[in-house]
Amino acid sequence: MMTSLFNDNEEAAPVKAKPKRTRKTVKAAAAPASEAATPAQASFFGGDAQVLSPDQAPARMHELETELERWNYEYYVLDEPSVPDAEYDRAFNELKALEARFPELKSRTSPTLRVGGAVRTGFKKVRHDVPMLSIHTETDFSAAGAAAFDERVRSALGLSPQDPPVEYDCELKFDGLATNLRYEKGVLTEASTRGDGVEGEDVTANVRTIRTIPLRLNGKVPDILEVRGECIMHKADFLALNARQEAAGEKPFANPRNAAAGSLRQLDSSVTAQRTLHFYAYSLGEVSEPFAETQSGVLDRFAELGFPVAHMREVVKGPEALAAFHDKVAAARASLPFEIDGVVYKVNSLELEEELGFIAREPRWACAHKYPPEEVLTQVLGIDVQVGRTGRLTPVARLAPVYVGGVTVFNATLHNEDHVVNDLDLRVGDTVVLRRAGDVIPEILRVVKERRPAGTKVFEMPHVCPICGSAVIRDEEEKDMRCTGGLVCPAQMKLSIVHFAARRAMGIDGLGEKIVDMLVDEGLVKTPADLFGLTLEALTAPTTATAGSEKPEKRMGPKAAANLLASIQASSHTTLARFVFALG
Ligand code: IVH
């Protein structure tokens, strides 16, 4: 399936991108001399890293840190900057210079950590003393889903129909990565992913680059406070990131969720710093003293402490009000700056919450109420036939690109001829209903017959392989068709070599589809065995198409070629099981 994920139309969606400021570029050199005498520099210590004495440095560094974090909060959370960017950059550079001079004084909450830094080799594991559990998902998308949840809560609490309605906190269900932020005495000491709920990964350095997450909490806070929420990427940032990925010749991300996950789980935190991530707080983890009496009170306190909390939330009573919130969010969904996959209802009283407890690792006091998968109309532009590794022919509908369920879809598999002709009665030119939910592969549900143009033809599978021209036969169960060309068919040959090299097979690094295409097209490789006879000269020779021309192009660069040869050699020491699996 080919789904490319960025399309120009999507930029027209009602998504407001935050105006980009230059703050991320403060990594650059120290402030120019002309800025050296700005008013803020006339602060008590004069603000010059070079002239400060070691005993003046701690106070000045603390002052800069506090100031920068306040400006950061005003800019990123409140959206109300109080100083010009140049002023921010100057203070930032001054702090950086001081940290370089006095590394032992650098604080764990320094705003300079927000640009990321050292590359790690892996993530440390973190145990969640209060497990990060999942919530029950209501499968009925209608108002009955909300009623069923309310019914379960009432019955668990032993309430009769005469008892008053239960109060709930209604929230958005973010579609990102659940993250735990641990604050000790108000300082962010550790950030971890949910992992399997009991053990996650330490992503502290990456989380510090998220501008809206406070590094230090002001005011009176419990000695230990774990704030849980979701790390997500806004739609506009996702589209911009994919545009950059494509421009750099890199693979676009499938959806904002994958982009957020890929950005948060980066070994190089300076990469995370360049990907605008957001965090929204929604629940408490470990806390050393009572924090609030209600879930809505927890969120209010989070907001007071400077955490971003979604604006769309409501305290309501009874099941009808839950369903009304579900409807209201559905109507607002497209204009939210981020993707959600439903809403969450939580019993508002934390005392009742405790009483309700958990069953099967799911809280009885909360539930997720999702939305039905999105369906859209699009047109079938053509039906291509693809040849798989085992020679199976698969019809694939080429579609007029549409944005559905968070991605732009260009193709949809049609499985086999029988499905096209008998199940769907689909023809080139037809308008079809396409559905895609979450990570699920896009599926053509049905044809809109009323829109069928005149002169369409019933689809027929080719009688010869579209790649090699060999005869095509039907499988025994008569649904699938296969090319009889075997490894003579370049399509099968390529895919079987890709399979041979795969991680779970021979594990030849650097032998991806592109290189295999080249090797087969250049006639260097016809069977997996040929890989072991490749030479540096053959790999770095000019391509057949450009050989002898004025500007010959090399098949591969010398370094990549040498690496490939080394990993082919390394792969030859393998187990029998892997080898047999590699041969398919
Ligand atoms: S509360 C014990 N609130 O949904 C339940 N979770 O299936 C604590 N999620 O892993 C979670 N939005 O990643 C809660 N407003 C919200 C949420 C939310 C999204 C995610 C979270 C969690 C999953 C549970």
CSV table of C-alpha atoms in Angstrom, one decimal, residues 112 255 562:
chain,number,residue,atom,x,y,z
A,112,THR,CA,19.2,25.7,27.6
A,255,ASN,CA,0.0,10.3,11.0
A,562,ALA,CA,31.9,-1.0,1.0
